[in-house]
Short mmCIF file of C-alpha atoms and ligand atoms in Angstrom, two decimals:
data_model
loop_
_atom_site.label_atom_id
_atom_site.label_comp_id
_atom_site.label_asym_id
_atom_site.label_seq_id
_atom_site.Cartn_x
_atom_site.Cartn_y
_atom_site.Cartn_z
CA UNK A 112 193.45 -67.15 -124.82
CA UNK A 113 190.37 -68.23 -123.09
CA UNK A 114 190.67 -72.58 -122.13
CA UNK A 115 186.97 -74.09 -123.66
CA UNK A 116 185.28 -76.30 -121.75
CA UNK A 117 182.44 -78.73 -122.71
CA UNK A 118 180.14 -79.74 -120.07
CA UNK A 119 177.57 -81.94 -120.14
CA UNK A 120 174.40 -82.30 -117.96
CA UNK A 121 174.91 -78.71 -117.55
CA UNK A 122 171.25 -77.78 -116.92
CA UNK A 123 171.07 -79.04 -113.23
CA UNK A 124 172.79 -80.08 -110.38
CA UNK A 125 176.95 -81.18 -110.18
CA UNK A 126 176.99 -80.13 -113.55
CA UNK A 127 175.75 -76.96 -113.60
CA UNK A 128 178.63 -76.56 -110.40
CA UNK A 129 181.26 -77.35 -112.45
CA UNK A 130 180.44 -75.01 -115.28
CA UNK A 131 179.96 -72.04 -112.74
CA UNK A 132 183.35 -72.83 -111.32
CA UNK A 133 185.32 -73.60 -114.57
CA UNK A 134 183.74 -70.07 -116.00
CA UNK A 135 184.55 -68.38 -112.32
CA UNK A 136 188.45 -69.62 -113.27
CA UNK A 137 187.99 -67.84 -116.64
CA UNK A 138 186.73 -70.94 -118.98
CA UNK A 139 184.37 -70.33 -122.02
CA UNK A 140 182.13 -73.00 -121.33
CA UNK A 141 180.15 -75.18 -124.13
CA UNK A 142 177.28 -76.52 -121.94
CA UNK A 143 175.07 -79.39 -123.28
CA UNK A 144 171.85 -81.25 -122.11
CA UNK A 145 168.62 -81.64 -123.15
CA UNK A 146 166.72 -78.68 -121.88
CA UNK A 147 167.36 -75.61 -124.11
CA UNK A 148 166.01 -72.92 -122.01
CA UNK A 149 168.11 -74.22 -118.66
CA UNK A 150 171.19 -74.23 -120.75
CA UNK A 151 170.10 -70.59 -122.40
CA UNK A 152 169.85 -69.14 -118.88
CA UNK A 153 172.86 -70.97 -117.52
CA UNK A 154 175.33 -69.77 -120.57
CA UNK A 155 173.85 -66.29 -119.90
CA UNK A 156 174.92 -66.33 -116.65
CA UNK A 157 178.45 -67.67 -117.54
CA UNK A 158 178.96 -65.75 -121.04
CA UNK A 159 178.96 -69.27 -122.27
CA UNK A 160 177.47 -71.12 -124.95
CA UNK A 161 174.61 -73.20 -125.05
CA UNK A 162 174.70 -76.61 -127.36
CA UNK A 163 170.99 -78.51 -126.52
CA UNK A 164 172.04 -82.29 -126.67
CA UNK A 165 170.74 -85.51 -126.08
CA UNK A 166 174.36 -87.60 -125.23
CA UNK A 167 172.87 -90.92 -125.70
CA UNK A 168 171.86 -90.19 -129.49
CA UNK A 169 175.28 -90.63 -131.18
CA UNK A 170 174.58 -88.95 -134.21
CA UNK A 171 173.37 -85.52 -131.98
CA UNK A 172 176.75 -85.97 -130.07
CA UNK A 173 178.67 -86.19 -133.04
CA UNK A 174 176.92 -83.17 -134.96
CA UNK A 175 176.95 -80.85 -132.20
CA UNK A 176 180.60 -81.61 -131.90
CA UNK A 177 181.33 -80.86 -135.22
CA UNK A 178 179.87 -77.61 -134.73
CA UNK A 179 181.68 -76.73 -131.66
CA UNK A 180 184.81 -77.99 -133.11
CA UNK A 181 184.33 -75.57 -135.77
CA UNK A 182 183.97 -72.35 -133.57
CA UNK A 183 186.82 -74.33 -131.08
CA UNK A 184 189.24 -76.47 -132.97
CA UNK A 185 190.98 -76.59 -129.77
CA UNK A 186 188.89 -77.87 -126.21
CA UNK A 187 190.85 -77.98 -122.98
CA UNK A 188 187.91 -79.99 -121.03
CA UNK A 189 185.51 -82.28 -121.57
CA UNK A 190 183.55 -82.89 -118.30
CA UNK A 191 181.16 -85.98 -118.77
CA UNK A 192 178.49 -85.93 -116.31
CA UNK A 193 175.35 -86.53 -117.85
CA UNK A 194 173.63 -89.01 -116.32
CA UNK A 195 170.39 -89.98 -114.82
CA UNK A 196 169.30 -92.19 -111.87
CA UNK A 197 168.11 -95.80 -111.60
CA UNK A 198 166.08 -97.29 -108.64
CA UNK A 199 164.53 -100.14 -110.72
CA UNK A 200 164.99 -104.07 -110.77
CA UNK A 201 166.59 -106.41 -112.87
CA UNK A 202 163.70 -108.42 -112.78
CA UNK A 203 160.67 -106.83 -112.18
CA UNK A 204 161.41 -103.65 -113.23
CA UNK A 205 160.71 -101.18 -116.32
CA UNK A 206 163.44 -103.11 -119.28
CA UNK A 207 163.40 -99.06 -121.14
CA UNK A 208 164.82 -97.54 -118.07
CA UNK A 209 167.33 -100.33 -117.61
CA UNK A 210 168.36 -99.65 -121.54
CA UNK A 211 167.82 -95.96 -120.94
CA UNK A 212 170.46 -95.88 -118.40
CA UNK A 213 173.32 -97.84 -120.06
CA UNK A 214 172.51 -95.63 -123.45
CA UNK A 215 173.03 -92.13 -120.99
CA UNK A 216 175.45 -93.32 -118.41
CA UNK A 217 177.90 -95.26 -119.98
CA UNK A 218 177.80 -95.01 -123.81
CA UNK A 219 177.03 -90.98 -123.74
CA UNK A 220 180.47 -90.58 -122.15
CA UNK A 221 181.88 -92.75 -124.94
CA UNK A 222 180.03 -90.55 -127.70
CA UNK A 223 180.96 -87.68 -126.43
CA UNK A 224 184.54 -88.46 -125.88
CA UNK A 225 184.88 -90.04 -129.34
CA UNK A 226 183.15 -86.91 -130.60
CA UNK A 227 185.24 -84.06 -128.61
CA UNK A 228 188.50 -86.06 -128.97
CA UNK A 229 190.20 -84.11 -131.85
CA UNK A 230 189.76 -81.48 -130.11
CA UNK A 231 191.13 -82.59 -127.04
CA UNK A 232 194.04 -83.64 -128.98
CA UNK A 233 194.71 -80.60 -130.40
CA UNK A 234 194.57 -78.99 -127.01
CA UNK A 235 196.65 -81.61 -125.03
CA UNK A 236 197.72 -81.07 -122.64
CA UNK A 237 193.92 -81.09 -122.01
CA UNK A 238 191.29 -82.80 -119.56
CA UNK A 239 188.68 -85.25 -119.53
CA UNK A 240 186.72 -85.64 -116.37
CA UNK A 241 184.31 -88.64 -116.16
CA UNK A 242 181.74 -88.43 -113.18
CA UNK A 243 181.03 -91.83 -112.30
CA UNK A 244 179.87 -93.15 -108.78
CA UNK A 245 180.64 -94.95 -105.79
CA UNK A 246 177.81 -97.25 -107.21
CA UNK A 247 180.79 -97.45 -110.19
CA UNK A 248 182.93 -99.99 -107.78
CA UNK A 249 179.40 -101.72 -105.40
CA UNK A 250 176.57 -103.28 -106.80
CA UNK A 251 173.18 -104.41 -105.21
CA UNK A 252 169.39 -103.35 -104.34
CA UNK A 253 167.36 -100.97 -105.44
CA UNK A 254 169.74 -99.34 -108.14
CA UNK A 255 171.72 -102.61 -109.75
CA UNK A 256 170.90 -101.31 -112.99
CA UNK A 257 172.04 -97.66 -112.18
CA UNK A 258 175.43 -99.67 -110.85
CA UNK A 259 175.81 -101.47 -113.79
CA UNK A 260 175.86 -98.53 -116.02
CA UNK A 261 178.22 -96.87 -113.36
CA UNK A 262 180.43 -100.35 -113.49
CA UNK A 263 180.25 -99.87 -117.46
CA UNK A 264 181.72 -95.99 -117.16
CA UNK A 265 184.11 -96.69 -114.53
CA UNK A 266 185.42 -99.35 -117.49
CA UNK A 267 185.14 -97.30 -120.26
CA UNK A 268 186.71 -94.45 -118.20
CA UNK A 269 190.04 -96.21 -116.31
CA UNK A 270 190.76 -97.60 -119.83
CA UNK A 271 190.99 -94.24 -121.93
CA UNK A 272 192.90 -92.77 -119.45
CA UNK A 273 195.36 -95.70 -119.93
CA UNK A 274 194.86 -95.48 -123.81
CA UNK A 275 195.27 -91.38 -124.09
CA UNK A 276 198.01 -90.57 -121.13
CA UNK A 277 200.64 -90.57 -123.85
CA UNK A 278 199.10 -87.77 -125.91
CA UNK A 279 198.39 -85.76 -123.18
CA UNK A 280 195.31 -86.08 -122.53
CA UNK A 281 194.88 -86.43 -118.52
CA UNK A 282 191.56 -88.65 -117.17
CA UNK A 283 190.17 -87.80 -114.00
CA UNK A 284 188.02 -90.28 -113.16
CA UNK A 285 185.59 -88.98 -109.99
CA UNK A 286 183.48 -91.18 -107.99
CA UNK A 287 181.18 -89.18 -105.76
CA UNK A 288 178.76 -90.44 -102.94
CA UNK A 289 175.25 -89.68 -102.18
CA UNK A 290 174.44 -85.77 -103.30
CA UNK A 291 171.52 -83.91 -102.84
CA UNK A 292 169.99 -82.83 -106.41
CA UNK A 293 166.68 -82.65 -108.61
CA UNK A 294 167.43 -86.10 -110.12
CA UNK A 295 169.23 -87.75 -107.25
CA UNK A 296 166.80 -86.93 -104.30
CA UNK A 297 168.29 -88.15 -101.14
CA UNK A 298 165.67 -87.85 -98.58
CA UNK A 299 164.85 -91.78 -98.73
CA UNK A 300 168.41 -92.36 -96.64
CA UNK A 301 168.43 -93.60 -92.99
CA UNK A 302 168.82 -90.32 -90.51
CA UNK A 303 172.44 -90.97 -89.69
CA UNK A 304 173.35 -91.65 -93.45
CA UNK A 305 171.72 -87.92 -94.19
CA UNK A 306 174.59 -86.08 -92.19
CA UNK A 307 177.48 -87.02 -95.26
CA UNK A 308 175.30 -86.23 -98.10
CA UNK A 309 177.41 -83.48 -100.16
CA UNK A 310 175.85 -80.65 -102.13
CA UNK A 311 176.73 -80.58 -105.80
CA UNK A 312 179.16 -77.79 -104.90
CA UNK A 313 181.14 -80.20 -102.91
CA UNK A 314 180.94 -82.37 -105.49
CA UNK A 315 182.16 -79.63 -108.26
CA UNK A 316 185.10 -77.77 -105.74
CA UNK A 317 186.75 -81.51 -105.64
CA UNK A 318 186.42 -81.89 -110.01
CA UNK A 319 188.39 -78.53 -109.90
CA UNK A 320 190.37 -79.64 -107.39
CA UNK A 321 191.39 -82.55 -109.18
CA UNK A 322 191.90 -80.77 -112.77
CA UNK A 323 194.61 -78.63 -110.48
CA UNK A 324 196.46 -81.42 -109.01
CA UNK A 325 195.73 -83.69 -111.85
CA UNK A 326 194.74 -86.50 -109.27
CA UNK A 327 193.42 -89.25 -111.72
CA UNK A 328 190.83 -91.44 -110.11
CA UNK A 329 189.40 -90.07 -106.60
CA UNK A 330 186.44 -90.59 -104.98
CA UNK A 331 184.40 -87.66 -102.62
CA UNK A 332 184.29 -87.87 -100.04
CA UNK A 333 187.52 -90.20 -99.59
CA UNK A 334 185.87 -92.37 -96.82
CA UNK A 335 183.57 -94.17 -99.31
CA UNK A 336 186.61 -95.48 -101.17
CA UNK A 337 187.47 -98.92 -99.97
CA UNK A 338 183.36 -100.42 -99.87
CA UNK A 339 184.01 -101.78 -103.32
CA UNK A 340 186.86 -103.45 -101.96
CA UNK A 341 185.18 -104.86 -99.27
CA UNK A 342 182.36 -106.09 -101.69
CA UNK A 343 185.30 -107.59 -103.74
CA UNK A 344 186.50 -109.75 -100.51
CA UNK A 345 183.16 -110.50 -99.50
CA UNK A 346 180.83 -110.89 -101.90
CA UNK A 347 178.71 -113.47 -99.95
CA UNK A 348 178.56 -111.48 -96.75
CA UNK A 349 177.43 -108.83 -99.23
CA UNK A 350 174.60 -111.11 -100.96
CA UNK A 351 173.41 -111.79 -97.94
CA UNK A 352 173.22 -108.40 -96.36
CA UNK A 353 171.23 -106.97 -99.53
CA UNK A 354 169.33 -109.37 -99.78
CA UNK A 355 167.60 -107.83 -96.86
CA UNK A 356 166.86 -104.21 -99.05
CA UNK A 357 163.50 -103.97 -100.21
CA UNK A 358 163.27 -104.32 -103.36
CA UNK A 359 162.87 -101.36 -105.83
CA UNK A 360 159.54 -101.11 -107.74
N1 NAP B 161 173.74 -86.90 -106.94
C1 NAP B 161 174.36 -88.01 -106.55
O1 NAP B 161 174.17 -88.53 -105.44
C2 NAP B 161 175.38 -88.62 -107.47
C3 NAP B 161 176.29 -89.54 -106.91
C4 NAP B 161 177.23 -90.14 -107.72
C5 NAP B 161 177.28 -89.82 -109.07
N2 NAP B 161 176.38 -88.93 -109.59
C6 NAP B 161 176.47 -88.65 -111.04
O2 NAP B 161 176.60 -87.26 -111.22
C7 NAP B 161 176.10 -86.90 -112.50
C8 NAP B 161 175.20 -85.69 -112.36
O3 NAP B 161 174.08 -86.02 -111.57
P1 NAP B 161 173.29 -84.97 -110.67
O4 NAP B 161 173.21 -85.53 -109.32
O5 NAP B 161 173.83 -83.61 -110.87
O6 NAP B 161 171.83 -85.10 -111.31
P2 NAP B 161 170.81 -84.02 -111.90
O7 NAP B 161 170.74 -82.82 -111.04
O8 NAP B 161 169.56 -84.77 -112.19
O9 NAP B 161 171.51 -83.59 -113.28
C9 NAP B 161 171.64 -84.49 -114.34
C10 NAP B 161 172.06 -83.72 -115.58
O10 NAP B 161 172.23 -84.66 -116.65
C11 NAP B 161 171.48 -84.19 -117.78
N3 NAP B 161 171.05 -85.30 -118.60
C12 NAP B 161 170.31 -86.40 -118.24
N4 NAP B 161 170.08 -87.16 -119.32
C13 NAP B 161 170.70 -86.57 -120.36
C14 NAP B 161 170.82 -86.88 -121.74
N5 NAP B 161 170.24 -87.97 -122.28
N6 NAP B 161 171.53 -86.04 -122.55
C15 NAP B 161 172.09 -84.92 -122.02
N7 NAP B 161 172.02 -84.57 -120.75
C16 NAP B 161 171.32 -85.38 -119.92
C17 NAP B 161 170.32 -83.42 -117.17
O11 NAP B 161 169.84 -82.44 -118.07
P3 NAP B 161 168.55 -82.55 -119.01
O12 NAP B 161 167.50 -83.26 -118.24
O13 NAP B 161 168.26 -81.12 -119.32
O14 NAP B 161 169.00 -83.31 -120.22
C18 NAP B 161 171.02 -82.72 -116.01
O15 NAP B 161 171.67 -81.56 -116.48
C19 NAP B 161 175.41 -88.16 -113.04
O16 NAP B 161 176.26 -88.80 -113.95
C20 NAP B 161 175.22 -89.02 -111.81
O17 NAP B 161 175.18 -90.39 -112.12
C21 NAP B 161 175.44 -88.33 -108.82
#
């Protein structure tokens, strides 16, 4: 029997990676986001299905679940990578987008979790892959409010795969670096920073990487892993260092 995978942010980008790959492995893949025509062309292309899906609405989440559920009582993986980028101020900046981005980042992966978890269950041993962010474990200038939805995730994320590993169900908790896509343009990096941005197909090979080897919590590529750790020993060298960013508008 065909594994079924939900994906969300499907209509662009890493997401849209991962579903190719996961169908390429023989997955029937559930693909959500907001843009129906995307996610008509994309499930097309996979002979998958298309479920149009605003994640931060919790009642959406939870009805297109029940319909999938329904066609799928069983789902192998549930990759949560909707998400949407944040170059904004605390203090100055727009107070929607910083609500905006805790509502998609963070609590859409809870939603749709909660909402795909009887199914998960029924599948275990089954997947859940949360894709957080480097800016998940380092905070500062121009995107704190991005980071703090990230931080929020990274939570939410390291605590169900504590909570679930008895039932089966395996969290793989994925914090990439910079990657070049419609929502995350990268061209605003200094030059030398430029050479290590990844593609989303980087980005997606390492997720299936991950669901093979079941590798928990990673981060891609490796080399960005210990600059939360660094933050975490010196916070004030940090301070002081962004304080020098200019700010975001
Ligand atoms: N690119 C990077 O450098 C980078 C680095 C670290 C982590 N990440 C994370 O990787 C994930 C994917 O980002 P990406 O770079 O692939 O960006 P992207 O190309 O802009 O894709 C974002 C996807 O999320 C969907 N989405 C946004 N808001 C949504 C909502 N409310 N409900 C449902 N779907 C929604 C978008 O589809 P619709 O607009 O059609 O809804 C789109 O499919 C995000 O969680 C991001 O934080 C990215």
């Amino acid at each position: 029997m065909r594994r079924v995978a939900v994906v969300t942010g499907a209509s662009a980008g890493i997401g849209a990676e991962i579903a190719r790959r996961l169908a390429a492995r023989g997955d029937l893949c559930v693909l959500l986001a907001r843009r129906a025509d995307r996610l008509a062309a994309l499930a097309e292309e996979l002979g998958g299905e298309a479920e149009p899906c605003d994640v931060s609405d919790r009642a959406a989440v939870e009805a297109v679940a029940a319909r999938v559920l329904e066609r799928h009582p069983s789902v192998d993986v549930l990759v949560n990578n909707a998400g949407i980028p944040g170059r904004t101020s605390f203090a100055d900046g727009d107070p929607d987008v910083i609500e905006r981005l805790i509502r998609i980042n963070y609590l859409g992966a809870v939603w749709c979790l909660r909402a795909f978890l009887p199914g998960l269950r029924a599948a275990a041993p089954s997947d859940v892959v949360n894709i957080v962010s480097v800016s998940g474990v380092v905070a500062g200038p121009p995107s704190g409010p991005y980071s703090a939805s990230k931080h929020a995730q990274l939570a939410f994320s390291r605590t169900i795969a504590a909570e679930l590993r008895g039932e089966g169900v395996r969290v793989h908790t994925v914090k990439p670096g910079f990657a070049e896509t419609e929502g995350f343009r990268q061209s605003w990096l200094p030059r030398p920073v430029q050479r290590i941005v990844m593609t989303p197909g980087d980005v997606a090979a390492h997720v299936l990487r991950s669901l093979e080897d079941g590798r928990g919590e990673t981060t891609v590529p490796w080399y960005y892993g210990p600059i939360g750790a660094l933050q975490d020993v010196m916070p004030n060298v940090f301070t002081r260092v962004l304080s020098r960013v200019p700010k975001a508008p």
